[in-house]
Coordinates of C-alpha atoms in Angstrom, one line a residue:
Chain A
E64 CA -90.7 106.2 42.0
I65 CA -87.3 104.9 39.7
E66 CA -88.1 106.0 35.7
L67 CA -87.0 104.1 32.5
T68 CA -85.7 106.3 29.4
Q69 CA -85.5 104.1 26.6
S70 CA -83.2 105.0 23.1
P71 CA -82.7 105.6 20.6
G72 CA -86.9 106.5 20.3
T73 CA -86.4 105.9 16.7
L74 CA -84.9 102.7 14.9
S75 CA -84.2 102.4 11.9
L76 CA -83.2 99.0 10.5
S77 CA -83.3 96.3 7.7
P78 CA -84.8 93.1 8.1
G79 CA -81.7 90.4 8.9
E80 CA -79.7 93.6 10.6
R81 CA -79.4 93.4 15.0
A82 CA -80.9 96.1 16.4
T83 CA -80.7 96.9 19.9
L84 CA -82.7 98.9 21.9
S85 CA -81.5 100.3 25.2
C86 CA -83.5 100.8 29.2
R87 CA -81.2 102.7 31.9
A88 CA -83.5 103.6 35.1
S89 CA -82.8 106.5 36.8
Q90 CA -81.6 104.6 40.5
S91 CA -80.6 100.4 40.6
V92 CA -83.4 98.4 39.5
A93 CA -83.7 95.3 42.3
D94 CA -83.1 91.2 41.1
S95 CA -83.0 92.9 37.2
R96 CA -87.0 92.9 37.4
I97 CA -87.7 94.5 34.0
V98 CA -89.5 92.8 31.4
W99 CA -90.1 94.4 28.1
Y100 CA -93.2 94.4 25.3
Q101 CA -93.5 94.5 21.5
Q102 CA -96.9 96.6 20.6
K103 CA -98.0 96.6 17.6
P104 CA -100.1 99.6 16.3
G105 CA -104.3 98.5 17.1
Q106 CA -102.9 95.8 19.5
A107 CA -102.3 95.5 23.0
P108 CA -98.2 94.6 24.1
R109 CA -97.0 91.5 24.1
L110 CA -94.5 90.0 26.6
L111 CA -91.7 89.1 25.6
I112 CA -88.9 89.1 27.8
F113 CA -89.5 88.8 31.9
G114 CA -86.6 89.2 35.1
A115 CA -84.1 91.5 32.0
S116 CA -83.4 88.2 30.6
N117 CA -86.1 85.1 30.5
R118 CA -88.4 85.0 27.0
A119 CA -92.2 84.3 28.0
T120 CA -93.4 81.4 26.5
G121 CA -93.8 81.6 22.1
I122 CA -91.1 84.0 22.7
P123 CA -88.4 83.0 19.3
D124 CA -85.1 83.0 20.8
R125 CA -84.1 85.5 18.4
F126 CA -85.7 87.8 21.7
S127 CA -82.7 88.4 24.4
G128 CA -82.1 91.0 27.4
S129 CA -79.4 91.3 29.4
G130 CA -78.1 93.9 31.9
S131 CA -77.8 95.4 36.0
G132 CA -78.2 97.8 38.0
T133 CA -79.8 100.7 35.8
D134 CA -78.2 99.1 32.1
F135 CA -81.0 97.3 30.3
T136 CA -80.6 95.8 26.9
L137 CA -83.4 93.5 24.3
T138 CA -81.5 92.3 21.5
I139 CA -82.9 91.1 18.1
S140 CA -80.2 89.7 16.9
R141 CA -82.1 88.8 12.9
L142 CA -85.3 90.7 11.9
E143 CA -88.2 89.5 10.5
P144 CA -90.7 91.5 9.2
E145 CA -92.8 90.8 11.8
D146 CA -90.1 92.2 14.5
F147 CA -91.2 96.0 12.9
A148 CA -92.9 97.6 16.4
V149 CA -92.9 99.6 19.3
Y150 CA -91.0 98.3 22.4
Y151 CA -91.4 99.2 26.3
C152 CA -89.4 98.4 29.1
Q153 CA -91.0 98.5 33.0
Q154 CA -89.9 97.7 35.7
Y155 CA -90.5 96.3 38.7
G156 CA -88.0 97.1 41.1
S157 CA -89.7 99.3 43.3
S158 CA -90.3 98.3 47.4
L159 CA -93.2 99.4 46.9
P160 CA -96.6 97.7 44.8
M161 CA -96.3 99.5 41.5
C162 CA -94.1 100.4 38.0
T163 CA -93.3 101.9 35.6
F164 CA -92.7 102.4 31.9
G165 CA -90.6 103.5 29.6
Q166 CA -92.0 105.8 26.5
G167 CA -90.6 102.7 24.2
T168 CA -88.7 102.5 20.9
K169 CA -89.8 102.5 18.2
L170 CA -88.2 99.7 15.2
E171 CA -88.6 100.8 11.9
I172 CA -88.1 99.3 8.5
K173 CA -85.0 101.1 6.7
Chain B
Q12 CA -104.8 80.3 27.0
V13 CA -106.3 82.6 30.0
L14 CA -108.6 84.9 27.4
L15 CA -110.2 89.2 28.8
Q16 CA -112.3 91.1 27.3
E17 CA -113.3 95.1 28.8
S18 CA -116.0 96.4 28.7
G19 CA -117.6 100.2 29.1
P20 CA -119.3 103.3 27.7
G21 CA -117.1 104.1 25.5
L22 CA -117.6 108.4 25.8
V23 CA -118.3 109.8 29.0
K24 CA -118.6 113.5 29.3
P25 CA -115.7 115.4 32.2
S26 CA -116.1 115.2 35.6
E27 CA -117.9 112.0 35.6
T28 CA -117.2 108.3 36.8
V29 CA -116.2 105.8 34.3
S30 CA -116.7 102.1 35.1
L31 CA -115.2 99.6 33.1
T32 CA -115.3 96.1 33.5
C33 CA -113.1 93.0 32.8
T34 CA -113.1 89.2 32.1
V35 CA -111.1 86.7 32.7
S36 CA -112.3 83.6 30.3
D37 CA -111.1 81.2 33.2
D38 CA -110.7 80.3 36.8
S39 CA -107.7 82.2 36.9
I40 CA -109.1 84.7 38.1
D41 CA -108.7 83.4 42.7
S42 CA -104.7 82.9 41.5
H43 CA -103.2 86.3 40.2
Y44 CA -103.5 89.4 40.1
Y45 CA -105.5 91.5 37.8
N46 CA -104.6 94.9 36.5
W47 CA -105.7 97.7 34.3
I48 CA -103.0 99.7 32.1
R49 CA -104.2 102.6 29.6
Q50 CA -102.2 104.3 27.2
P51 CA -103.3 107.7 25.4
A52 CA -103.5 107.4 21.8
G53 CA -99.9 107.3 20.2
K54 CA -98.7 107.8 24.2
G55 CA -96.7 105.2 26.6
L56 CA -98.3 102.8 28.9
E57 CA -100.0 103.3 32.7
W58 CA -100.1 101.7 35.3
I59 CA -103.7 102.4 37.2
G60 CA -103.3 99.6 40.1
R61 CA -104.2 96.1 40.3
I62 CA -106.5 93.3 42.6
F63 CA -106.6 90.8 44.3
S64 CA -109.7 88.4 44.7
S65 CA -109.4 88.8 48.3
G66 CA -109.9 92.6 47.0
S67 CA -107.0 93.4 48.1
T68 CA -105.4 96.7 45.7
N69 CA -102.2 98.6 45.8
Y70 CA -102.9 101.7 43.5
N71 CA -100.5 104.0 41.0
P72 CA -100.0 107.3 43.6
S73 CA -101.0 109.6 40.8
L74 CA -104.5 108.5 40.3
K75 CA -105.2 107.0 43.9
S76 CA -107.7 109.6 45.4
R77 CA -109.7 108.7 41.9
V78 CA -109.8 105.2 41.7
T79 CA -111.9 101.8 43.0
M80 CA -110.9 98.3 41.8
S81 CA -113.9 95.4 42.7
V82 CA -113.4 91.7 41.6
D83 CA -115.9 89.5 41.6
T84 CA -115.1 85.9 41.2
S85 CA -118.8 84.3 40.7
K86 CA -118.4 86.3 37.3
N87 CA -114.7 85.9 36.8
Q88 CA -115.4 89.9 36.3
F89 CA -112.9 93.0 37.5
S90 CA -114.1 96.0 37.2
L91 CA -112.6 99.9 37.8
Q92 CA -114.3 103.2 38.6
L93 CA -112.0 105.6 38.1
S94 CA -113.9 109.5 39.1
S95 CA -113.7 113.1 38.4
V96 CA -112.6 112.2 34.8
T97 CA -110.9 114.7 32.8
A98 CA -110.0 114.9 29.4
A99 CA -106.0 113.8 30.7
D100 CA -107.9 110.0 31.2
T101 CA -109.4 110.0 27.8
A102 CA -106.9 106.8 26.4
V103 CA -107.3 102.3 25.5
Y104 CA -108.0 101.0 28.6
Y105 CA -106.3 97.5 29.1
C106 CA -106.3 95.0 31.7
A107 CA -104.2 92.3 31.9
R108 CA -102.6 89.3 33.9
S109 CA -100.2 89.4 36.8
P110 CA -98.5 87.0 38.9
P111 CA -100.1 86.6 42.6
S112 CA -97.3 88.4 44.1
A113 CA -96.1 90.7 47.0
I114 CA -94.6 92.8 43.6
I115 CA -96.2 94.0 40.2
G116 CA -93.9 91.5 38.0
W117 CA -95.2 91.5 34.3
F118 CA -98.3 91.9 32.4
D119 CA -99.9 88.9 30.3
P120 CA -101.4 88.2 28.9
W121 CA -103.6 91.4 28.4
G122 CA -107.0 92.4 27.3
Q123 CA -107.0 93.6 23.7
G124 CA -108.2 97.1 25.2
T125 CA -111.2 99.8 25.1
L126 CA -111.3 103.7 24.2
V127 CA -112.3 105.8 26.4
T128 CA -113.3 109.0 25.3
V129 CA -114.2 112.0 27.7
S130 CA -116.4 114.7 26.0
S131 CA -119.2 116.6 26.4

């Protein structure tokens, strides 16, 4: 099964800065089938990006996703106070009906 | 906007079977897959499995021997049974919708989650 490794584990930035979060797969993810979620304390995850680069409905354009093969990136162009949360990537590129998640990156206020 | 609501017993004893239900607010239960995903406190997410309205299921191989999912379209509900639970099964359990395709896809929306604690 494809394993996902997210880095860094924790990212400390200030509002207004640019955030770059990485998700690396143990093998190539077919058709860039990578998803990004945001999770705030006590809440369910929220879909941000699907298919590596497609923003979900209602997601601000400061969020963008990119990448292919084994390396994927979530970029937040200019951090707003509400963006500080944990971010997870997920892959659904397996030939089997299966998916896995990364371990998460915590984005905290510096 | 479809809403999902999980319900369950909260506390279950080791070796028992926990049963959870997810109620879907609209008739999309007929046209999408519905999934169970869990998250131990302070840890990451684990996909448990999914079910379609036809009753077709796919399970995570690591949990397959202990998982049973079912659907009741007349009530817009689907359910999860996890047997022989241990403390390692203590987690928040989420239900979430995914696209009607052979591949798993992405999860949106999610329920708010229900905490299951395994303890004697």
